[in-house]
GROMACS .gro file of N, CA and C in nm:
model
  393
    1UNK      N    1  -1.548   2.042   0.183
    1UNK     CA    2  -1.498   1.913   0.226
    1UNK      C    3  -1.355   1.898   0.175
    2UNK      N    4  -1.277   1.856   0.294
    2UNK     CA    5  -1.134   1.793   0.225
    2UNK      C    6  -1.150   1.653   0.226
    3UNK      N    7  -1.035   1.593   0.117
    3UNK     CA    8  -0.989   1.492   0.131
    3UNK      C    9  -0.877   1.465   0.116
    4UNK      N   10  -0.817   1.338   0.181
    4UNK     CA   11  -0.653   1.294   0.181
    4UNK      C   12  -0.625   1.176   0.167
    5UNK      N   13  -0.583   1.125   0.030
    5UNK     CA   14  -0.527   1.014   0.039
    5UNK      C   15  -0.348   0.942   0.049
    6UNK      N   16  -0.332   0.827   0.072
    6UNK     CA   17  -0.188   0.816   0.097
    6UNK      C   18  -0.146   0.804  -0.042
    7UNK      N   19  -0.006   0.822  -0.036
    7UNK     CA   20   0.041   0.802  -0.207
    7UNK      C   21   0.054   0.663  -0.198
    8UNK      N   22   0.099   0.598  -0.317
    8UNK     CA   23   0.127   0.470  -0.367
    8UNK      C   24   0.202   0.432  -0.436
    9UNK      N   25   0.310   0.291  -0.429
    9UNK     CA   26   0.400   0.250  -0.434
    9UNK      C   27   0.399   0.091  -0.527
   10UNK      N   28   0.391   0.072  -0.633
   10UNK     CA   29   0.347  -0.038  -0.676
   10UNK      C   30   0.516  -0.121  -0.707
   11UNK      N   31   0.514  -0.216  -0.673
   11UNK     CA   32   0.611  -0.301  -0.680
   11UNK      C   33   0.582  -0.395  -0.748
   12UNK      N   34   0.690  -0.489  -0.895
   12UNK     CA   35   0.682  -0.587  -0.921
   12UNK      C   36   0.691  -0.734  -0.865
   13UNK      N   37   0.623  -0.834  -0.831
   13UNK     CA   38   0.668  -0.967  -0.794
   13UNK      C   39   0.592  -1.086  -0.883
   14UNK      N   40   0.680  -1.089  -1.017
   14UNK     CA   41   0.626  -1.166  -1.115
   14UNK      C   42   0.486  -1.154  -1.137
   15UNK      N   43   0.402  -1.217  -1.165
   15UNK     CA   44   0.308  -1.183  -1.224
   15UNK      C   45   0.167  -1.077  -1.097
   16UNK      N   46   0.281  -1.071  -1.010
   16UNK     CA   47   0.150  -1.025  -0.904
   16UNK      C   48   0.271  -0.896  -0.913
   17UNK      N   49   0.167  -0.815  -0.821
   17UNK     CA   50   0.228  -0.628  -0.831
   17UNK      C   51   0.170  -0.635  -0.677
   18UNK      N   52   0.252  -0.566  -0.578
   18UNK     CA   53   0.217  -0.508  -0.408
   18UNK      C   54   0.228  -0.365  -0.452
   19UNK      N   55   0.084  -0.314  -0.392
   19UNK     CA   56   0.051  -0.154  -0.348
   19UNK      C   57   0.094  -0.160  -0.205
   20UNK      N   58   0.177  -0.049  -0.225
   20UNK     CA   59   0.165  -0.020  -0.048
   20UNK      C   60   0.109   0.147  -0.043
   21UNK      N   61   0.007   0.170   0.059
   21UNK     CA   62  -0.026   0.291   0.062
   21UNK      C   63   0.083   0.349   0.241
   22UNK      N   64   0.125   0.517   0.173
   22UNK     CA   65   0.175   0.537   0.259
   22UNK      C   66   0.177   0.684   0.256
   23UNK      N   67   0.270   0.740   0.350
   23UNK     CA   68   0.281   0.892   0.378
   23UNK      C   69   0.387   0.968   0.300
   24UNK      N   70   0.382   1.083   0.206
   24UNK     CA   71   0.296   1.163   0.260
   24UNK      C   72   0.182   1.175   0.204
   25UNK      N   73   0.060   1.204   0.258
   25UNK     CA   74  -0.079   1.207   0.194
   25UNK      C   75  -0.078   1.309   0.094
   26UNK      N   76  -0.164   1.261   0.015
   26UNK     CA   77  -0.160   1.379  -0.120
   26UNK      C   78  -0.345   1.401  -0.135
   27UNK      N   79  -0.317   1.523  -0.149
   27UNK     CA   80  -0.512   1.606  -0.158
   27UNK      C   81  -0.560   1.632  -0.272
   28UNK      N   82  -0.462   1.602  -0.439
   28UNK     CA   83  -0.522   1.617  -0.559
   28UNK      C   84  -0.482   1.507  -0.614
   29UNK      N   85  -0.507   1.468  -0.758
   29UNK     CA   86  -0.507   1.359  -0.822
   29UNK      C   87  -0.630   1.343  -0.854
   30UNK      N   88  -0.644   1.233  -0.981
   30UNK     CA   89  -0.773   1.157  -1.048
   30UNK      C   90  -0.845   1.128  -0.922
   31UNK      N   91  -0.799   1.030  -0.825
   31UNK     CA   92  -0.881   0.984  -0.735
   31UNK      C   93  -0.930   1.080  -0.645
   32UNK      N   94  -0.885   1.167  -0.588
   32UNK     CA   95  -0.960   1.285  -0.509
   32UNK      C   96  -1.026   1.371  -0.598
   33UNK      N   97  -1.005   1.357  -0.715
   33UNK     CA   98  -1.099   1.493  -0.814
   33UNK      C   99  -1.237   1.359  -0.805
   34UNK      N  100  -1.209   1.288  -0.872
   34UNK     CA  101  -1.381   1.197  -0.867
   34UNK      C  102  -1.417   1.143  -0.701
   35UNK      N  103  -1.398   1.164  -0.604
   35UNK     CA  104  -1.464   1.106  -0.505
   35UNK      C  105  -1.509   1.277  -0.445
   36UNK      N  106  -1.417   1.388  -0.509
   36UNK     CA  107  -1.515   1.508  -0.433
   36UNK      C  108  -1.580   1.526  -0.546
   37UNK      N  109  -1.604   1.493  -0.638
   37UNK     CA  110  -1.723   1.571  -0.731
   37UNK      C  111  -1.838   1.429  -0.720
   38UNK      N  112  -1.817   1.292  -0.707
   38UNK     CA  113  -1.921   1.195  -0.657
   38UNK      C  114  -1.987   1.180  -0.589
   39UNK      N  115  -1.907   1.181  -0.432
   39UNK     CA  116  -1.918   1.153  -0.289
   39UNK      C  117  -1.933   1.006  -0.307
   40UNK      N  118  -1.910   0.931  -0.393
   40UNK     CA  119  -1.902   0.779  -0.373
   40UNK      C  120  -1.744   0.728  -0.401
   41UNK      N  121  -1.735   0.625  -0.360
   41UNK     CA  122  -1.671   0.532  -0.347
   41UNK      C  123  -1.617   0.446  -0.454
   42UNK      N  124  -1.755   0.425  -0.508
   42UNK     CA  125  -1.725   0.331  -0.631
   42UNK      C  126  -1.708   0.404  -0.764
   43UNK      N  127  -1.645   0.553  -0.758
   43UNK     CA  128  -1.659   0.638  -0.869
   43UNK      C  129  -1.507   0.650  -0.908
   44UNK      N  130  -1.413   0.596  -0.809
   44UNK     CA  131  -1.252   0.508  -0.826
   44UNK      C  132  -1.271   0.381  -0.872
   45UNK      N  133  -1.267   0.403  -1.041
   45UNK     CA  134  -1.310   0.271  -1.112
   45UNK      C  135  -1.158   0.181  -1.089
   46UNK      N  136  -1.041   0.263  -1.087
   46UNK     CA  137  -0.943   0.152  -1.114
   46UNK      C  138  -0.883   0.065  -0.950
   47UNK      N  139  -0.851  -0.041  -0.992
   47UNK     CA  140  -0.837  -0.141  -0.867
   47UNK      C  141  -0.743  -0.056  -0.803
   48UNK      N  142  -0.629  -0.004  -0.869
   48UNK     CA  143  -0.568   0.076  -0.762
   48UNK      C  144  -0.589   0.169  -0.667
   49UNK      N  145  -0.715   0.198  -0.701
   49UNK     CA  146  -0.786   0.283  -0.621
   49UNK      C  147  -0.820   0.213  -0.456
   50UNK      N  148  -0.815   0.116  -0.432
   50UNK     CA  149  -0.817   0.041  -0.300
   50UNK      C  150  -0.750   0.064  -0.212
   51UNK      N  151  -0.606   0.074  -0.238
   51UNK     CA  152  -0.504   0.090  -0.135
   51UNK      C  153  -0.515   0.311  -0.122
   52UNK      N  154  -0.533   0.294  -0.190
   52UNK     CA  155  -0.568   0.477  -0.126
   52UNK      C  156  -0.718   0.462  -0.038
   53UNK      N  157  -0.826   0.380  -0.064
   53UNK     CA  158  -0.919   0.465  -0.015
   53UNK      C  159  -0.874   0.352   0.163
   54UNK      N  160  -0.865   0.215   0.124
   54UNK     CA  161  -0.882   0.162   0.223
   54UNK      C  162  -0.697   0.118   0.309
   55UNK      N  163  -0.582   0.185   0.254
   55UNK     CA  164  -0.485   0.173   0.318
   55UNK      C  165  -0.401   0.072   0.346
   56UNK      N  166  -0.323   0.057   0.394
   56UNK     CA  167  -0.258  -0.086   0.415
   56UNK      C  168  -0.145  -0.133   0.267
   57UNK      N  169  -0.109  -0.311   0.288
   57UNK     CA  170  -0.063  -0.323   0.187
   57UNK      C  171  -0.140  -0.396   0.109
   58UNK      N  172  -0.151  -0.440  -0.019
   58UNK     CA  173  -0.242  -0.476  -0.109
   58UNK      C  174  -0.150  -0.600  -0.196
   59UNK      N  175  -0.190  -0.707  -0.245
   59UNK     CA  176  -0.140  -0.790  -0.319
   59UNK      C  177  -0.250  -0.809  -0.447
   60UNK      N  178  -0.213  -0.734  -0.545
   60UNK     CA  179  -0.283  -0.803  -0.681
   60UNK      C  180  -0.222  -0.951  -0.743
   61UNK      N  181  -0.307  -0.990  -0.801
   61UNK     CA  182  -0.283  -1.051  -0.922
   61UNK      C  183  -0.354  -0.992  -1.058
   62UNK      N  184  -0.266  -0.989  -1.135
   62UNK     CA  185  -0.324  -0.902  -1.239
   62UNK      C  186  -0.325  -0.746  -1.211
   63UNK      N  187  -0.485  -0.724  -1.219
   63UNK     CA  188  -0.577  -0.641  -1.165
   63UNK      C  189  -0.674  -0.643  -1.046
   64UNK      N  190  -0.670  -0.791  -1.019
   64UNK     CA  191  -0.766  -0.830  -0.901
   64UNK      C  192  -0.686  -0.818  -0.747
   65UNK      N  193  -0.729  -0.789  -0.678
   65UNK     CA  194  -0.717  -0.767  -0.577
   65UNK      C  195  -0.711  -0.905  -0.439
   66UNK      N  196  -0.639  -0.981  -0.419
   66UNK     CA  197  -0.645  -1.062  -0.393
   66UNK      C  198  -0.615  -1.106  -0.212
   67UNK      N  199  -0.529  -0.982  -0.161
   67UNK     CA  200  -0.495  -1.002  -0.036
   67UNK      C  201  -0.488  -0.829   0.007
   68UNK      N  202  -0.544  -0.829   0.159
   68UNK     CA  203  -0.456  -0.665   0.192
   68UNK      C  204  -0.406  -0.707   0.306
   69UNK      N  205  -0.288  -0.662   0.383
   69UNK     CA  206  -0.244  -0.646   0.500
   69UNK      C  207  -0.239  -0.493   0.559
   70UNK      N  208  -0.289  -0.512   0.722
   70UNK     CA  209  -0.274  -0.371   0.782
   70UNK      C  210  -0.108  -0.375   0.849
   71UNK      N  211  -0.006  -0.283   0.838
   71UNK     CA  212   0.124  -0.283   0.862
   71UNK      C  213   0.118  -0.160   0.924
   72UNK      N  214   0.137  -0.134   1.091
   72UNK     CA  215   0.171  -0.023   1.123
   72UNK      C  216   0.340  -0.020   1.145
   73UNK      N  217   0.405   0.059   1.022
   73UNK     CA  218   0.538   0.053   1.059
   73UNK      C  219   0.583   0.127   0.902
   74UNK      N  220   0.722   0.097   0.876
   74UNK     CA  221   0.789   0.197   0.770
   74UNK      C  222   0.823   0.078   0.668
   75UNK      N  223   0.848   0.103   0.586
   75UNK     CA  224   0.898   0.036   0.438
   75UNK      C  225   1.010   0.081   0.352
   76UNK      N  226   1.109   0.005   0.243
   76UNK     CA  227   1.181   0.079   0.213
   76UNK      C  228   1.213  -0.005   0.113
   77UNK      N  229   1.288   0.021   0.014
   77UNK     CA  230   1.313  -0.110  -0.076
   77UNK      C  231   1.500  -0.093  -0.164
   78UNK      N  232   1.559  -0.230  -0.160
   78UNK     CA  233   1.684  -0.175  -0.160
   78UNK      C  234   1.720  -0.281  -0.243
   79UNK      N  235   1.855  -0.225  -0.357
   79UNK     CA  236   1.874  -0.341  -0.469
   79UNK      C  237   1.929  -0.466  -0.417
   80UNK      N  238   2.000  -0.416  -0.294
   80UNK     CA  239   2.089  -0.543  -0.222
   80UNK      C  240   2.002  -0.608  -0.077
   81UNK      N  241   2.074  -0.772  -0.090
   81UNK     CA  242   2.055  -0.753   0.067
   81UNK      C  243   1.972  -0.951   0.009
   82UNK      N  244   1.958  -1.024   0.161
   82UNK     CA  245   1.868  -1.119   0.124
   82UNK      C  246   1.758  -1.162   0.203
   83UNK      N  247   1.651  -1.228   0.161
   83UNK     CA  248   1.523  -1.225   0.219
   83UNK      C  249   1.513  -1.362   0.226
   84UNK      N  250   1.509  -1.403   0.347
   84UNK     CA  251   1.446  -1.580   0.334
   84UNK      C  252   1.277  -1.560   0.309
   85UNK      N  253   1.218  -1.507   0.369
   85UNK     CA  254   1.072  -1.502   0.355
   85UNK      C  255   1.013  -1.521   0.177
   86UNK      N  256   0.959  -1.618   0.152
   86UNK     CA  257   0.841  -1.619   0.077
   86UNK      C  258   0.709  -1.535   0.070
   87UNK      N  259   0.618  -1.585  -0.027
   87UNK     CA  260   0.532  -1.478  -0.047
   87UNK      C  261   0.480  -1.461   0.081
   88UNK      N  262   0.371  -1.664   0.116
   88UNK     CA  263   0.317  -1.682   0.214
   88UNK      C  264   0.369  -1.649   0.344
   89UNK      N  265   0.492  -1.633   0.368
   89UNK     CA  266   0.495  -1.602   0.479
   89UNK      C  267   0.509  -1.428   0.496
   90UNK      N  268   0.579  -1.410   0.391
   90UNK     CA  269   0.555  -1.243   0.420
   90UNK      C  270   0.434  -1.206   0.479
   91UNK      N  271   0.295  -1.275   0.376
   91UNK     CA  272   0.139  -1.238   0.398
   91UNK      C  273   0.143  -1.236   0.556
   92UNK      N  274   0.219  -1.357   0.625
   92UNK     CA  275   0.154  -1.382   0.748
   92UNK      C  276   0.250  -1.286   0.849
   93UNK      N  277   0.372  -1.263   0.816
   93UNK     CA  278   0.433  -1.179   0.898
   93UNK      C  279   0.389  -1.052   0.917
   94UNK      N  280   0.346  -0.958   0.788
   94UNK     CA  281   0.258  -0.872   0.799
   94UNK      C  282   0.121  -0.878   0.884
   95UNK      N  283   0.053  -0.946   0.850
   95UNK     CA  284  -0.100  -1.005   0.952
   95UNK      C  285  -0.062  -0.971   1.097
   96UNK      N  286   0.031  -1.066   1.135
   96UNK     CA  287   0.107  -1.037   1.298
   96UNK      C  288   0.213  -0.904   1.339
   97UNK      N  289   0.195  -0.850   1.260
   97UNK     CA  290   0.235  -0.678   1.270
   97UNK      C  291   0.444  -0.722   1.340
   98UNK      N  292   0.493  -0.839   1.257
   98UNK     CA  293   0.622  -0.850   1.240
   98UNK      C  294   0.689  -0.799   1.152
   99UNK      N  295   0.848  -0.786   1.173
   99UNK     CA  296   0.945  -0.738   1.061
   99UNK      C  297   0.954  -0.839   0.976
  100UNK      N  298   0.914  -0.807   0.866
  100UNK     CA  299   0.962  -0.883   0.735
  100UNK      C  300   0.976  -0.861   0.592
  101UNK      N  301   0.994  -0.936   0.494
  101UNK     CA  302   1.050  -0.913   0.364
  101UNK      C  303   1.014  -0.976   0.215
  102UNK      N  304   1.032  -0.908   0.133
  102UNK     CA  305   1.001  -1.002   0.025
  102UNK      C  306   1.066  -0.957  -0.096
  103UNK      N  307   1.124  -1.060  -0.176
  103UNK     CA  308   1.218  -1.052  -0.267
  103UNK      C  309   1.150  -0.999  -0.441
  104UNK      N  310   1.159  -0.920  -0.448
  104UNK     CA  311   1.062  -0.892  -0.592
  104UNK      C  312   1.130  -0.792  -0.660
  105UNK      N  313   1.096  -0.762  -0.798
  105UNK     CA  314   1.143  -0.756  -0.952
  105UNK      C  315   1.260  -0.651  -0.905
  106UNK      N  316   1.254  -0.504  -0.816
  106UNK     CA  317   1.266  -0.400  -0.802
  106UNK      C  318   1.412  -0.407  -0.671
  107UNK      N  319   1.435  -0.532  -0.659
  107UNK     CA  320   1.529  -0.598  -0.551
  107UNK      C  321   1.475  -0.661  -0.407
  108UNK      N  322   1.475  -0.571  -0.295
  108UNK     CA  323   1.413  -0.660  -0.161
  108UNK      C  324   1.337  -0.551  -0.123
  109UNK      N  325   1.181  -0.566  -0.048
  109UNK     CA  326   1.117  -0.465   0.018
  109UNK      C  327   1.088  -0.523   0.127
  110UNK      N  328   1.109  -0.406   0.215
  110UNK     CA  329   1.143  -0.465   0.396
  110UNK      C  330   1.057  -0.398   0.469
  111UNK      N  331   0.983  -0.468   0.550
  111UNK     CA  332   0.889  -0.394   0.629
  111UNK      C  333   0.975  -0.410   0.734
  112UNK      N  334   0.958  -0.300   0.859
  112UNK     CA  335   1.085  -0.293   0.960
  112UNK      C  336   0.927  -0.185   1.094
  113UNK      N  337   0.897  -0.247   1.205
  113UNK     CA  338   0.855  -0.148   1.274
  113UNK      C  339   0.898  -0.047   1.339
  114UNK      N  340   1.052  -0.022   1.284
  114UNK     CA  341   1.115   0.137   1.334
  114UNK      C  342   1.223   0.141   1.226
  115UNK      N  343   1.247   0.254   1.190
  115UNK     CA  344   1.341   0.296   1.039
  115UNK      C  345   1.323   0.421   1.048
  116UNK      N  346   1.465   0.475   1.084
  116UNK     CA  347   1.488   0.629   1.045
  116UNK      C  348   1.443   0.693   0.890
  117UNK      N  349   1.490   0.592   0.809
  117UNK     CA  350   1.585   0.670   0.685
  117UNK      C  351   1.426   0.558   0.632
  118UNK      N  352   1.343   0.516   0.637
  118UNK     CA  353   1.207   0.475   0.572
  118UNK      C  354   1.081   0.510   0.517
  119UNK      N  355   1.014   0.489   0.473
  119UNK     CA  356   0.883   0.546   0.456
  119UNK      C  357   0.729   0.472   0.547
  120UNK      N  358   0.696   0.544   0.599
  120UNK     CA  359   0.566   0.505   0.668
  120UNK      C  360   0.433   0.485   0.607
  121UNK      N  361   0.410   0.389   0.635
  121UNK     CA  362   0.291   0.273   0.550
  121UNK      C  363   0.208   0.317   0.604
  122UNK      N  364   0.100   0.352   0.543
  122UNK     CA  365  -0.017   0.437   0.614
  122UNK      C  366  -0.138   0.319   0.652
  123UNK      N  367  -0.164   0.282   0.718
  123UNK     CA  368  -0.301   0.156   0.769
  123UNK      C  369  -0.441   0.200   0.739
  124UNK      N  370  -0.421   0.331   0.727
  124UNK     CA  371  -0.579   0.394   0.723
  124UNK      C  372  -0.623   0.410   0.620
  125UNK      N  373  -0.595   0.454   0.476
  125UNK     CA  374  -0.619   0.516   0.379
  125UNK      C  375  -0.735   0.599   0.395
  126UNK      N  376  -0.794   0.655   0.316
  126UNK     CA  377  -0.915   0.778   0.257
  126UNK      C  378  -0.917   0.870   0.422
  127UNK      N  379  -0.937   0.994   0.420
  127UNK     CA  380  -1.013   1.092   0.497
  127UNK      C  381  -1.034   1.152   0.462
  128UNK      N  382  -1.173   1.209   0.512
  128UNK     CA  383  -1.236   1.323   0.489
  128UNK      C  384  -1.287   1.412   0.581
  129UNK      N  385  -1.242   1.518   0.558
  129UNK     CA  386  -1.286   1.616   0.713
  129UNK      C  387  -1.365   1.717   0.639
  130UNK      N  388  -1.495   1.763   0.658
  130UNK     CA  389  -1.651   1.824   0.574
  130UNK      C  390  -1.611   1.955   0.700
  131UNK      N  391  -1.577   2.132   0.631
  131UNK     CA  392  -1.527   2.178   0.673
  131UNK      C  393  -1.656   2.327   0.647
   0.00000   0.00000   0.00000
């Protein structure tokens, strides 16, 4: 059996942290060594483990897991630049598979549905192809 998960991207926004899972997929790590020697799911004890198995973008608080959005499109994050969007509306611009932004610790991160020079947000997370 293989497996592939997306890498991950954790960003500061005050007391909350955004996972974004994206490309390129990676086939070793903690989390693929315990889900091929488990075959479960719940054997990725840490919360970050979410945005790899189940993809998309992720909003903690803390450690808890509090929001995910599915984003088919690229991401990128840059020290300059300005974002009118808030949290809430980021949440919702993402939901409606729009371009948008959000201002956090690391400078601005921009979701954009076409970007040369970007990284692609993976929607799917976990596969496994039994070979």
């Amino acid at each position: 059996m293989r497996i592939a998960v997306p890498r991950i991207t954790i960003l500061n926004d005050g007391e909350y942290k955004l996972a974004i899972a994206h490309y390129p997929l990676e086939t070793t790590g903690e989390c693929v060594k315990k889900l091929l020697e488990t075959m479960r799911l719940s054997s990725c004890s840490s919360p970050l483990c979410y945005p790899k198995i189940f993809g998309g973008i992720f909003l903690f608080n803390g450690f808890n897991p509090i929001w995910r959005g599915e984003y088919d499109g690229f991401f990128k994050v840059s020290r300059e630049g300005a974002c009118a969007d808030d949290r809430p509306r980021f949440m919702s611009k993402i939901e409606e598979g729009k371009d948008t932004c959000l201002k956090i610790e690391e400078g601005i991160v921009e979701f954009l549905s076409s970007c040369e020079s970007c990284t692609r947000v993976d929607p799917i997370g976990l596969r496994m192809i039994v070979d």
